[in-house]
XYZ file of C-alpha atoms in Angstrom:
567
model
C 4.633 -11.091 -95.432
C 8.127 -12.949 -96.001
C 8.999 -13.658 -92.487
C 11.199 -16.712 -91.138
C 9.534 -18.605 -88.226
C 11.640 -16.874 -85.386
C 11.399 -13.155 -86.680
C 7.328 -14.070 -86.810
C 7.443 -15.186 -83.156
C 9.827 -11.903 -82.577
C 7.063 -10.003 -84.075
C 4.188 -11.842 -82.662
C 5.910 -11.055 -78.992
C 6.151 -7.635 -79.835
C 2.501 -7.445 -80.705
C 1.643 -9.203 -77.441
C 3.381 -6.658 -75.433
C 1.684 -4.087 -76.899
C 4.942 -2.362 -78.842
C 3.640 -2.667 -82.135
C 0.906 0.022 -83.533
C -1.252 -0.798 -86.564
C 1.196 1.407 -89.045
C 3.443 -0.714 -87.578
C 1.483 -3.972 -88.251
C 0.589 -2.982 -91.749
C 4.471 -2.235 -92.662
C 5.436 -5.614 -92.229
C 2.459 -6.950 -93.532
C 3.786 -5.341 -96.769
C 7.134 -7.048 -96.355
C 8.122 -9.487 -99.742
C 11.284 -9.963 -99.670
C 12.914 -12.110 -97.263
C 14.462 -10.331 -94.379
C 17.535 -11.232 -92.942
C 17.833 -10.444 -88.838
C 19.881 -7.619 -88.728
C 17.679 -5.951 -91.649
C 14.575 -6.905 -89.236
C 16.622 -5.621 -86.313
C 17.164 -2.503 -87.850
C 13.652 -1.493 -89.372
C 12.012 -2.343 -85.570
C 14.964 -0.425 -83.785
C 15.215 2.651 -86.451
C 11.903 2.733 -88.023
C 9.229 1.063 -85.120
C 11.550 3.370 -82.278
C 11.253 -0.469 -80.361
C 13.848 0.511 -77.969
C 17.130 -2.409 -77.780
C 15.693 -4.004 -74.450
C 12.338 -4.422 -75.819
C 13.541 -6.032 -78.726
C 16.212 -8.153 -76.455
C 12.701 -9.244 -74.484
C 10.752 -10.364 -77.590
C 14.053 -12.754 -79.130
C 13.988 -13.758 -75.334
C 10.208 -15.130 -75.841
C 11.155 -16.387 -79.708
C 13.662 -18.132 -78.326
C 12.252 -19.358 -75.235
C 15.119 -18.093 -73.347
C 15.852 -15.622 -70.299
C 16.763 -12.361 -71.140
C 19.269 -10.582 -69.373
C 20.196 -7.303 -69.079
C 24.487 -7.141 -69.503
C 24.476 -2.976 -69.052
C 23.624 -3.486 -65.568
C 26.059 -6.418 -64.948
C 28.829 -5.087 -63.091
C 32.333 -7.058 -64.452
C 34.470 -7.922 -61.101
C 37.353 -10.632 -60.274
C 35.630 -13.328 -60.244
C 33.915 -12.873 -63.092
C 36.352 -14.666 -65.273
C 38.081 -17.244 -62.934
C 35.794 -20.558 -64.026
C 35.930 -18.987 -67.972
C 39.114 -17.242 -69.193
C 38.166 -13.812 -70.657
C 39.493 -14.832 -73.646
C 37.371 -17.876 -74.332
C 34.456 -15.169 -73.598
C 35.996 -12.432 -76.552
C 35.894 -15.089 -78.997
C 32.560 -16.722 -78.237
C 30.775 -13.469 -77.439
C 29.466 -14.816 -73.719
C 29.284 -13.603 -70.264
C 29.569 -15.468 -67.305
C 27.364 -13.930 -64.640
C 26.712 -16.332 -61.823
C 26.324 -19.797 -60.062
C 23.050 -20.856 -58.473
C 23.916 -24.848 -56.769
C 25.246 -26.937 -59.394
C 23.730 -23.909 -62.202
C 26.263 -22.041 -64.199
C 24.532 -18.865 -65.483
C 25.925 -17.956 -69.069
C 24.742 -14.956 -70.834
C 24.881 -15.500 -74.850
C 24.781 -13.424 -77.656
C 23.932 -16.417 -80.088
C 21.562 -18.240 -79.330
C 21.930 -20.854 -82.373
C 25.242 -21.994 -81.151
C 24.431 -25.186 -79.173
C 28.107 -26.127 -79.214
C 29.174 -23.712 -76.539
C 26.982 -25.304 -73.712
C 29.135 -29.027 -73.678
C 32.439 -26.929 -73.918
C 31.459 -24.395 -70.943
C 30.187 -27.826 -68.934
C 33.095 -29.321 -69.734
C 35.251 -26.518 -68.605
C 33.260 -25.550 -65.268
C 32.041 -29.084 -64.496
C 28.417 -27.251 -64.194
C 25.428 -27.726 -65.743
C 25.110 -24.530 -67.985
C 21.785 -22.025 -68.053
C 21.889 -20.205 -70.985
C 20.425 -16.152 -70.871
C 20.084 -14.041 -73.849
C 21.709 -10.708 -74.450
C 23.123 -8.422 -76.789
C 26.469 -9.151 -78.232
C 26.688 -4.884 -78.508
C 26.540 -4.614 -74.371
C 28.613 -7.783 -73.857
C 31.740 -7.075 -76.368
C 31.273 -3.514 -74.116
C 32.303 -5.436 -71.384
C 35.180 -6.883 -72.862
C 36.433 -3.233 -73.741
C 35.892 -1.336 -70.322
C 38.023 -2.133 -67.432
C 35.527 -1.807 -64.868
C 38.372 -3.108 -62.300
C 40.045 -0.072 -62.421
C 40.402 0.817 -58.339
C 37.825 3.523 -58.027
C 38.713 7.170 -56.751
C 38.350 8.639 -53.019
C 38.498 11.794 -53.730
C 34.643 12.533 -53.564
C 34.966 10.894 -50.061
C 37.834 12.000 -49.011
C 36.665 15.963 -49.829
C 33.438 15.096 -47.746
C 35.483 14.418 -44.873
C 37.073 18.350 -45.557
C 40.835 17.102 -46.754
C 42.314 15.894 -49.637
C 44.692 12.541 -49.633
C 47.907 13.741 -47.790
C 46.714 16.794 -45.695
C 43.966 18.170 -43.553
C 41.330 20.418 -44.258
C 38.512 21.898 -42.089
C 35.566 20.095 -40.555
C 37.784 18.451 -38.415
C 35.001 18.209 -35.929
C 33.665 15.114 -37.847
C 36.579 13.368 -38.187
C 36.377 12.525 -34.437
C 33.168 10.753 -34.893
C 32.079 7.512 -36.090
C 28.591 7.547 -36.619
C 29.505 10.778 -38.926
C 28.150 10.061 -42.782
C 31.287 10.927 -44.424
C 33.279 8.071 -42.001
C 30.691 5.846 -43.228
C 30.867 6.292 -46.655
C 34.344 6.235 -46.456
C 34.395 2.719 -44.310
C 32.133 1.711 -47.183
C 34.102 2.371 -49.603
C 37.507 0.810 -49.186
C 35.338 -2.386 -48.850
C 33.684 -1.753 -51.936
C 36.981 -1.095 -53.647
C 38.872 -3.819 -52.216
C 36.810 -6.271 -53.390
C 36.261 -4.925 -57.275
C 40.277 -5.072 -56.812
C 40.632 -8.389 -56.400
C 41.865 -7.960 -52.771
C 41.995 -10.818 -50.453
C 43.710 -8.547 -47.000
C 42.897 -4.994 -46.070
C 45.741 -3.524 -44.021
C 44.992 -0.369 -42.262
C 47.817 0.691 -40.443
C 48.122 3.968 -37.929
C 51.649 5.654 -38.819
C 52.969 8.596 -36.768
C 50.858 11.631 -38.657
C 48.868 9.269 -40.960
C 46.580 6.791 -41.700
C 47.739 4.174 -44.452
C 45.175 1.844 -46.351
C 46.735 -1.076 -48.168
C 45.381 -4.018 -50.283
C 46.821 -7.692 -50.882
C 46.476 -8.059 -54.451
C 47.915 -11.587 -55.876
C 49.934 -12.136 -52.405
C 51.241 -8.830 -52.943
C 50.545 -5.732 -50.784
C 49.800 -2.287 -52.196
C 49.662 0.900 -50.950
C 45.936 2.559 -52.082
C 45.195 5.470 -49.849
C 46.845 7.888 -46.887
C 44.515 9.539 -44.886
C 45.281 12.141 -42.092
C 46.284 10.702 -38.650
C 42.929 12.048 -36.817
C 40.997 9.649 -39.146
C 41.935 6.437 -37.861
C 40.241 6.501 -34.074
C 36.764 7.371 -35.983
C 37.863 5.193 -39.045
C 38.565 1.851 -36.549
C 35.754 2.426 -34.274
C 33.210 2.606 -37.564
C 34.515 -0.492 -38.118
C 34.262 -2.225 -34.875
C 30.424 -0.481 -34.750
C 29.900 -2.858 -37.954
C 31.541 -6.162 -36.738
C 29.823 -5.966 -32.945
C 33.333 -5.460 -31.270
C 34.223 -3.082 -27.642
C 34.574 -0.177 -29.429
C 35.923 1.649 -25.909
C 38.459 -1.042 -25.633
C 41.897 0.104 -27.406
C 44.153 -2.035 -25.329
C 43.742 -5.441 -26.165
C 43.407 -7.419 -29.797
C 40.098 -8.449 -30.829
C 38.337 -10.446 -33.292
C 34.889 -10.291 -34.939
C 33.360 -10.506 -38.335
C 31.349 -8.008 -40.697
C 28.776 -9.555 -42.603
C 28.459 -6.576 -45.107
C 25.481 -7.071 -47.120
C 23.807 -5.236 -44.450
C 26.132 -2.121 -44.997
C 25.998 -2.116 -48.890
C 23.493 -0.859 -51.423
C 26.048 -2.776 -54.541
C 24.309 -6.127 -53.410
C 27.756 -7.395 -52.640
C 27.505 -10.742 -50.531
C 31.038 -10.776 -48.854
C 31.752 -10.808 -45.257
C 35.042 -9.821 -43.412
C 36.799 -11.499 -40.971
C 38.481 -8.328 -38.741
C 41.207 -8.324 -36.615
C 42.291 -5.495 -34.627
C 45.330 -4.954 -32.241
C 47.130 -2.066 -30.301
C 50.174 -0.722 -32.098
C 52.681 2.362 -31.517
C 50.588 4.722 -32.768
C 46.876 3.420 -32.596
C 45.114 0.604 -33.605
C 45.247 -1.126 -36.872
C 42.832 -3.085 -38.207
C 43.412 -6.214 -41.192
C 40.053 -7.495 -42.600
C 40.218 -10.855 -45.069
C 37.836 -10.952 -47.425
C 35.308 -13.952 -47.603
C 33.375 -13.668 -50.976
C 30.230 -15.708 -50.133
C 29.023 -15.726 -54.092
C 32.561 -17.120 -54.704
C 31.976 -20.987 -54.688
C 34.537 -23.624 -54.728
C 36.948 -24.364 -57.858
C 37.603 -27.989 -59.345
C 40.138 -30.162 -58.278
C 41.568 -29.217 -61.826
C 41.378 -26.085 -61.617
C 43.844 -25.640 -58.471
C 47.253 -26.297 -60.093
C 47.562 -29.588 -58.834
C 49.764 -31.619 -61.741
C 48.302 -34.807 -63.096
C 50.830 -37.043 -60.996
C 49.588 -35.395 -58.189
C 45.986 -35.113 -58.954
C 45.361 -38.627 -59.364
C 47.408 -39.338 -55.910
C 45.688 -36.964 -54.109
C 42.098 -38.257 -55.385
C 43.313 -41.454 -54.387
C 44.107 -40.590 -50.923
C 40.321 -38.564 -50.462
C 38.731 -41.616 -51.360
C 39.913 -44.119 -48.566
C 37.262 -44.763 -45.397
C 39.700 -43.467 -42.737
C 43.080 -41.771 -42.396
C 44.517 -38.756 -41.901
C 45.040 -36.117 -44.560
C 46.695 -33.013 -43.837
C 47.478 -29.706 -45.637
C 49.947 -27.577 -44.465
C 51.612 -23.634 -45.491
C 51.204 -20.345 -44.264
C 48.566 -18.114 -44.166
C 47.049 -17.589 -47.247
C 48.823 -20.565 -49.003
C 45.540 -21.859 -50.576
C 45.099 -24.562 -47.712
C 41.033 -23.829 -47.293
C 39.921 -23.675 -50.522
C 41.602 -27.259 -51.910
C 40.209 -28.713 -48.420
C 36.893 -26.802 -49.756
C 37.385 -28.625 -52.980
C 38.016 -32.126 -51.991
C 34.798 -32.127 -49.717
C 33.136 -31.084 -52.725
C 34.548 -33.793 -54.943
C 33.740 -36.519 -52.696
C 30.367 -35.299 -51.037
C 27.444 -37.563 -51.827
C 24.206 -38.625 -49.653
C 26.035 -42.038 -48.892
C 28.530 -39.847 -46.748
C 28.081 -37.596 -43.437
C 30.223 -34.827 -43.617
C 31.269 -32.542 -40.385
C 33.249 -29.305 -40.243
C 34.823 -27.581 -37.776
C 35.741 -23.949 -38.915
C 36.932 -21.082 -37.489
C 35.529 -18.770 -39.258
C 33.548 -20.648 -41.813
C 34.845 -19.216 -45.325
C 32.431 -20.787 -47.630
C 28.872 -22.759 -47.121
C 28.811 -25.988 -48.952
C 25.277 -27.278 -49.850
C 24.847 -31.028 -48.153
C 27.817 -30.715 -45.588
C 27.421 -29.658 -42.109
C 29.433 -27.271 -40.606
C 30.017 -25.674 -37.223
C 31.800 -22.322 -36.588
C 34.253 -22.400 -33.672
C 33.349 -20.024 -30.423
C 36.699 -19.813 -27.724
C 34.890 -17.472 -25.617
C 32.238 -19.924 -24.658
C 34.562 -23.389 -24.987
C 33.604 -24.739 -27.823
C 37.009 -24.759 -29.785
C 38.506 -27.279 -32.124
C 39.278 -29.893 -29.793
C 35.466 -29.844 -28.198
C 34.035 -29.593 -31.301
C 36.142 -32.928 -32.253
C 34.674 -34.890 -29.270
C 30.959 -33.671 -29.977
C 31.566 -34.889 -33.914
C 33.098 -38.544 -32.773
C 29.275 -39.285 -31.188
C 27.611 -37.853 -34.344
C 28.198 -40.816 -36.705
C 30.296 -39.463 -39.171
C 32.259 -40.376 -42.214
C 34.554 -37.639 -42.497
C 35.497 -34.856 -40.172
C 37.255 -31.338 -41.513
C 38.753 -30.012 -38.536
C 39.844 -26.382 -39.368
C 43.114 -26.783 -37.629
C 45.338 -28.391 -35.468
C 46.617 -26.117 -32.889
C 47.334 -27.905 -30.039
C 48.450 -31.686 -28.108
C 44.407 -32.252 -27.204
C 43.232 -31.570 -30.821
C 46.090 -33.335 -32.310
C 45.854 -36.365 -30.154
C 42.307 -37.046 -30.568
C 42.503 -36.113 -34.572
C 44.972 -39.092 -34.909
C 42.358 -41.235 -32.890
C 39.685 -40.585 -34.817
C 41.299 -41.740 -38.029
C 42.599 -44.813 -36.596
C 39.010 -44.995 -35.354
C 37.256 -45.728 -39.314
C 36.824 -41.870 -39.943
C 38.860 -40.049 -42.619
C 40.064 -37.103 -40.929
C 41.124 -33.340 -42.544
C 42.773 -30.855 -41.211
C 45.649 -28.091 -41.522
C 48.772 -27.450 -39.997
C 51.509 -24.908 -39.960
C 54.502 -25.644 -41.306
C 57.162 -25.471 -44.245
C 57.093 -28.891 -45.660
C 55.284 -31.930 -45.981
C 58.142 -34.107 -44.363
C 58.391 -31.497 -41.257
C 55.080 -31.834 -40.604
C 55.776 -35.582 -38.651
C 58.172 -33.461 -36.323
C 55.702 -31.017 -35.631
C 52.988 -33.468 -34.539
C 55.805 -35.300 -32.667
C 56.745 -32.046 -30.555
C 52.630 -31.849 -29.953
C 52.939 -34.868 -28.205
C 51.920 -37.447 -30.733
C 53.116 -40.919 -30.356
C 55.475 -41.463 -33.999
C 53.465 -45.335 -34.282
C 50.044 -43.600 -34.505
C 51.401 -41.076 -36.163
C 52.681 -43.218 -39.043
C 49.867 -45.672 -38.830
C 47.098 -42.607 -38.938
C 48.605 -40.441 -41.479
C 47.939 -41.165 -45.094
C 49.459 -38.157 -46.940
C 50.335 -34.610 -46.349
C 49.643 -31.945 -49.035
C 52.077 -28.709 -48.993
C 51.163 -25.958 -50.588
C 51.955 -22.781 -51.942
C 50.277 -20.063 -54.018
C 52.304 -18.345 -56.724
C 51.544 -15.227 -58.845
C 50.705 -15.891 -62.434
C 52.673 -14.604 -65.554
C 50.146 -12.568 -67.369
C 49.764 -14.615 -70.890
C 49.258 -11.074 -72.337
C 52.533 -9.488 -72.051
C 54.456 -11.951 -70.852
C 58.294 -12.026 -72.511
C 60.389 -15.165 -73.613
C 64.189 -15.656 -73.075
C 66.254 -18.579 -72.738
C 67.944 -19.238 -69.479
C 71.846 -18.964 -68.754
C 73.815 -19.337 -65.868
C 72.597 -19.965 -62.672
C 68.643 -20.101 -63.529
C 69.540 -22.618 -66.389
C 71.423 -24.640 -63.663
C 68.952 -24.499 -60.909
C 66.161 -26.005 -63.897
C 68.573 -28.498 -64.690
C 69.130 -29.672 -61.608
C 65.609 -29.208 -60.605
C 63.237 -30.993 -63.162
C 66.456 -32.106 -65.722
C 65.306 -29.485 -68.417
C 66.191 -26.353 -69.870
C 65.001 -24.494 -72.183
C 62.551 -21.227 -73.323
C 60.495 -19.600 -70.459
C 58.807 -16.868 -69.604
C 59.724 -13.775 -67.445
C 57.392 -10.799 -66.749
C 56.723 -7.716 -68.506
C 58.230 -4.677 -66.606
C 55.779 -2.322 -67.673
C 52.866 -5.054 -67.571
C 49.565 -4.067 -69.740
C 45.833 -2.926 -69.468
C 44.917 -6.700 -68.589
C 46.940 -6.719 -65.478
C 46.760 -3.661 -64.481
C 50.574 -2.838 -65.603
C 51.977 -5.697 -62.699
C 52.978 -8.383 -65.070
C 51.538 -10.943 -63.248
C 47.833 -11.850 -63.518
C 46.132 -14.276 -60.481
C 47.600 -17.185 -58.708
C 48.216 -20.667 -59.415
C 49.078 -23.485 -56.608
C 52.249 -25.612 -55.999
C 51.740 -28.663 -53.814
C 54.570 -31.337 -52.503
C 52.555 -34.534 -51.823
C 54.093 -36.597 -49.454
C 51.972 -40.068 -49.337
C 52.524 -42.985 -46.528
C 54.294 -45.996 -47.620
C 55.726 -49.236 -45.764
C 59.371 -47.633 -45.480
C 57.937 -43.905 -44.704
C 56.140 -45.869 -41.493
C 59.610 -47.587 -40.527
C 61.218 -44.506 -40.875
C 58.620 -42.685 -38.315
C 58.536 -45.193 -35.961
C 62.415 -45.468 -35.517
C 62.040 -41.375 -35.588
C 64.545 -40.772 -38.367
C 65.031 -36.920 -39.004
C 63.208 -34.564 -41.107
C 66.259 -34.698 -44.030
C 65.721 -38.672 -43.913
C 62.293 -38.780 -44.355
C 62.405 -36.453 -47.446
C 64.875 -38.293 -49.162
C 63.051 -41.432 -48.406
C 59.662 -39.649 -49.964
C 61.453 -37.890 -52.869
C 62.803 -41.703 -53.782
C 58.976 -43.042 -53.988
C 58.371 -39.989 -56.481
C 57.439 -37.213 -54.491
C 57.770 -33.670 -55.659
C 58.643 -31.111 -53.923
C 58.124 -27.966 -53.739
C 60.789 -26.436 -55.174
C 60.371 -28.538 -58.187
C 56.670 -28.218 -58.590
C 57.423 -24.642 -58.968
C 60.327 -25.133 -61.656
C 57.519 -27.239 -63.913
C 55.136 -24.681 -63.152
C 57.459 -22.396 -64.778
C 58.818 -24.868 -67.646
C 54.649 -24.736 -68.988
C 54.730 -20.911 -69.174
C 52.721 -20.408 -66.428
C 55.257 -18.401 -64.281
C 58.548 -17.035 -64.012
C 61.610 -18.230 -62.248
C 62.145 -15.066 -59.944
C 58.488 -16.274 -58.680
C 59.106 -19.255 -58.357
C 62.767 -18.352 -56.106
C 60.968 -16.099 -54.178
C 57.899 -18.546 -52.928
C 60.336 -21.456 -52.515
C 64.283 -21.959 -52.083
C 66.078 -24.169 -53.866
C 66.416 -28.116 -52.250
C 69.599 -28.624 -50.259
C-alpha cells in the first residue's frame, strides 16, 4: 500500500468505525501508486459508497480536529459582522460561533496554519478551528439564506391571503388559536434572519401593518386584516407575562423567546405596547443574546478618537457620558468599553434597564419601577458595594444625576447615557437637572456623541466626483475634496437591492480641559463651549461623518441626513 501518513490515519478511522468491509480493505491494500487526496477522496466516496459525512468524521480524527457539519448551519446577520464575507470566499471558512473568549471557525483546509493569527488578529479572539467541507461551505457563500421568508403558508392557515379576508374568521378572534401562534412566531423568526433591530406593528383603520427596522430604516413586510391584531397583540402579551384584558394603558414587558422557538434562536424582546386610534400597537427591539460585544475597533471610532477615548476609560474616577437618540449605538460602545477595561483587579456594577447583553465577570442589575428599585436606588445600593466603576443605564432625572456626579467626584469612574444632540449641550442639560456647573465641570471627563450611519455597500457602490454644494460642504468640512462614493439605485444580491449594507458609528468627543472647566463654571452658552472644544481638536459630528465618507465608507446624502451641517 502507497499511502501518505494522514490518508493511513483517514483509513485507519474508517476501519475503526466500522465503514470499511474486507473488499474494501483488500482494495487499498493493492494500492502502488501514490494517491493524491482527492483521488483517495474519490475511490472511498464513489467506489467504498463512504457517504461525505463519514468521510468528513474520519479527516476529523486524522486531523485531530472537530468536525462540523456546515449543511445544517443556518447563515444569519451576524454571521459575518466579526469576519467580512469576503475574507471567508477567499479563505474558504465559516464563522459559526463564540463560546467566552472562543471564536469558533469552521475550515475547509486544515494545513493552512496562517489563517488562525490573521482571524485572532481580526476578532481579538482566540480561534477554535472545526473541520468541514469546502463543497457545503462555498454553498453557503452562494445561497442567500437572508432572503425574508414567505407568510403565505401562515397567512392561508389563518383562512386569508395578505390584503383580504377569507373564512375561518372564528379563529382570528382567538389567541391561543395555532395559526396566531405560528404566525406570532414567525415575524420573530423573520425579523431576526432580516437583520431587524425594531418590530413595528401598527393597527390602521381596516388593517394590520407589520414593519421591520432594517439598517435604521423602516420597512413595510406584511398587511394583515384588521380582525387580526386584538388576537395578534394579546398572543403577544400571553408570551411576555403582560394584562392581556388591559387595552387602555401602555405597558412594558419582555419575551424571552427561546421558550417559544424550535430554530434554537437565543434572542429576547423587549415589548412595548400602547393604545392608539385604532387598537393597540405593539414595537418589540430585538436583544440577540448570542450576539456578544464588538471591539473598540470595530465601532467606527477614528484613531484620534480611539486613543482619546481609551484614555479617558482608563482614569480611577470621572464621569463619562454617551449621549444620542434611541438607537444611536450608545449601549453597545458602553458594552465595549466595560469589556476593554474589565479585569479581576476591578469591580464592575451595572445598572440596566433592560439588560441587553450579559458580560462574563461584571455584575449587573436589571432595573424594576414597579417595586422602587430604579436608577437612582440602584445608584445608592452600588456606592456601599465597593466598587470601581459603576454603568448606570441612564440619567433620567435631578436625583440620579446629582448623585452620579457625586459618585465620580467620590474615586469611582462613573458611565452613563443621556439624551441629547451634542456633546457640548449635554452641560446644559445636566444644568437644567439641577446640577451645580462646578461639579459638573470638575466631575465630567468627556462626553461621547454618537450616531449610527448606514453603510455604502462595497459591492455596488458608484464613484463620482463632487460639484457644487456637496464639494463645498467637504471643503469646508474636513478641507478636502475629491472622489467618493454614492449608492447604487438598484443596489445588488449582497444588499438585498438597498445600496447600503450595515451601519458604521460617528462619535464627537468632547474631553474636559482647564479652559472647558472655566467656561462651565462662568456658565458660558452651548455655542461657546463648542467653539472652545472644536479649538482643542474636537470633531464633531458633522465632520466625523464627512471623513467617514472621504474613506468610502458612506455617502454624503447619509451623511446630510444623520447630521446637519455646523453653523
Amino acid at each position: 500500500m502507497s499511502l501518505g501518513k494522514i490518508q493511513t490515519q483517514i483509513i485507519n478511522a474508517l476501519d475503526d468505525a466500522g465503514r470499511l468491509t474486507d473488499e474494501h480493505r483488500a482494495a487499498i491494500a493493492a494500492i502502488e501508486e501514490e494517491m493524491t487526496g482527492e483521488q483517495l477522496d474519490a475511490m472511498l466516496l464513489e467506489d467504498f459508497k463512504i457517504t461525505p459525512f463519514q468521510l468528513q468524521v474520519a479527516k476529523s480524527r486524522a486531523f485531530n480536529l472537530p468536525p462540523f457539519n456546515v449543511a445544517h448551519y443556518r447563515v444569519h446577520p451576524g454571521t459575518f459582522e466579526r469576519l467580512p464575507l469576503e475574507f471567508c470566499q477567499e479563505n474558504v471558512v465559516m464563522p459559526v460561533g463564540e463560546v467566552g473568549e472562543l471564536f469558533l471557525l469552521v475550515v475547509a483546509n486544515p494545513f493552512d496554519v496562517t489563517i488562525i493569527s490573521k482571524v485572532q488578529e481580526m476578532t481579538g479572539l482566540t480561534v477554535m478551528r472545526m473541520l468541514g467541507r469546502e463543497a457545503d461551505i462555498r454553498e453557503k457563500f452562494k445561497k442567500n439564506e437572508n432572503e425574508p421568508s414567505d407568510f403565505a403558508d401562515v397567512v392561508s392557515a389563518i383562512g386569508m391571503e395578505f390584503g383580504s379576508e377569507g373564512e375561518g374568521d372564528e379563529d382570528l378572534t382567538d389567541e391561543e388559536s395555532g395559526p396566531i401562534i405560528d404566525l406570532a412566531n414567525r415575524i420573530i423568526e423573520d425579523a431576526y434572519f432580516a437583520g431587524t433591530s425594531d418590530i413595528h406593528i401598527e393597527p390602521w383603520e381596516h388593517e394590520i401593518i407589520v414593519r421591520y427596522r432594517i439598517d435604521g430604516v423602516c420597512q413595510e413586510k406584511l398587511r394583515l386584516p384588521g380582525k387580526v391584531g386584538p388576537a395578534l397583540v394579546a398572543r403577544l402579551k400571553i408570551m411576555c407575562n403582560l394584562d392581556i384584558a388591559e387595552r387602555r394603558l401602555p405597558q412594558d414587558g419582555r419575551i424571552v423567546f427561546k421558550q417559544y422557538t424550535r430554530k434554537g434562536l437565543d434572542v429576547d424582546l423587549r415589548v412595548s405596547t400602547a393604545p392608539l386610534n385604532h387598537g393597540e400597537g405593539v414595537v418589540m427591539r430585538i436583544l440577540d443574546k448570542q450576539k456578544s460585544t464588538l471591539p473598540m475597533t470595530a465601532l467606527g471610532f477614528s484613531e484620534e478618537n480611539l486613543e482619546k477615548y481609551r484614555k479617558a476609560i482608563e482614569q480611577p474616577y470621572g464621569m463619562i457620558l454617551h449621549c444620542g437618540p434611541t438607537g444611536s449605538g450608545k449601549s453597545m460602545t458602553l458594552y465595549s468599553a466595560l469589556n476593554e477595561i474589565n479585569s479581576p483587579e476591578l469591580v464592575i456594577r451595572t445598572a440596566e434597564d433592560p439588560i441587553e447583553y450579559t458580560l462574563a465577570g461584571i455584575n449587573q442589575m436589571q432595573m424594576h419601577r414597579q417595586i422602587g428599585l430604579t436608577f437612582a436606588s440602584a445608584l445608592r445600593a452600588f456606592l456601599r458595594q465597593d466598587p470601581d466603576i459603576i454603568l448606570v443605564g441612564e440619567i433620567r432625572d435631578k436625583e440620579t444625576a446629582n448623585i452620579a456626579v457625586e459618585a465620580a467626584l467620590t474615586g469611582h469612574l462613573l458611565i452613563s447615557t443621556l439624551h441629547t444632540n451634542d456633546a457640548p449641550s449635554t452641560v446644559a442639560r445636566l444644568t437644567d437637572m439641577g446640577v451645580e456647573p462646578f461639579m459638573i465641570s470638575s466631575s465630567l471627563l468627556c462626553v461621547c456623541a454618537q450616531r449610527l450611519m448606514r453603510r455604502v455597500c462595497k459591492q455596488c457602490r458608484q464613484p463620482y466626483e463632487p460639484e457644487g454644494r456637496v464639494k463645498d460642504l467637504l471643503e469646508k468640512a474636513i478641507g478636502w475634496s475629491g472622489q467618493i462614493y454614492k449608492a447604487n439605485d438598484d443596489g445588488c444580491p449582497k444588499c438585498n437591492g438597498t445600496g447600503y449594507k450595515g451601519r458604521v458609528g460617528i462619535h464627537e468627543l468632547m474631553i474636559n480641559n482647564e479652559e472647558l472647566v472655566e467656561a462651565v463654571n462662568r456658565e458660558a452658552d452651548t455655542a461657546e463651549l463648542k467653539r472652545i472644544c472644536m479649538k482643542s481638536g474636537m470633531k464633531t459630528l458633522h465632520q466625523d461623518s464627512l471623513l467617514k465618507v472621504k474613506e468610502g465608507v458612506t455617502t454624503f446624502e447619509e451623511a446630510i441626513s444623520n447630521v446637519p451641517p455646523d453653523m
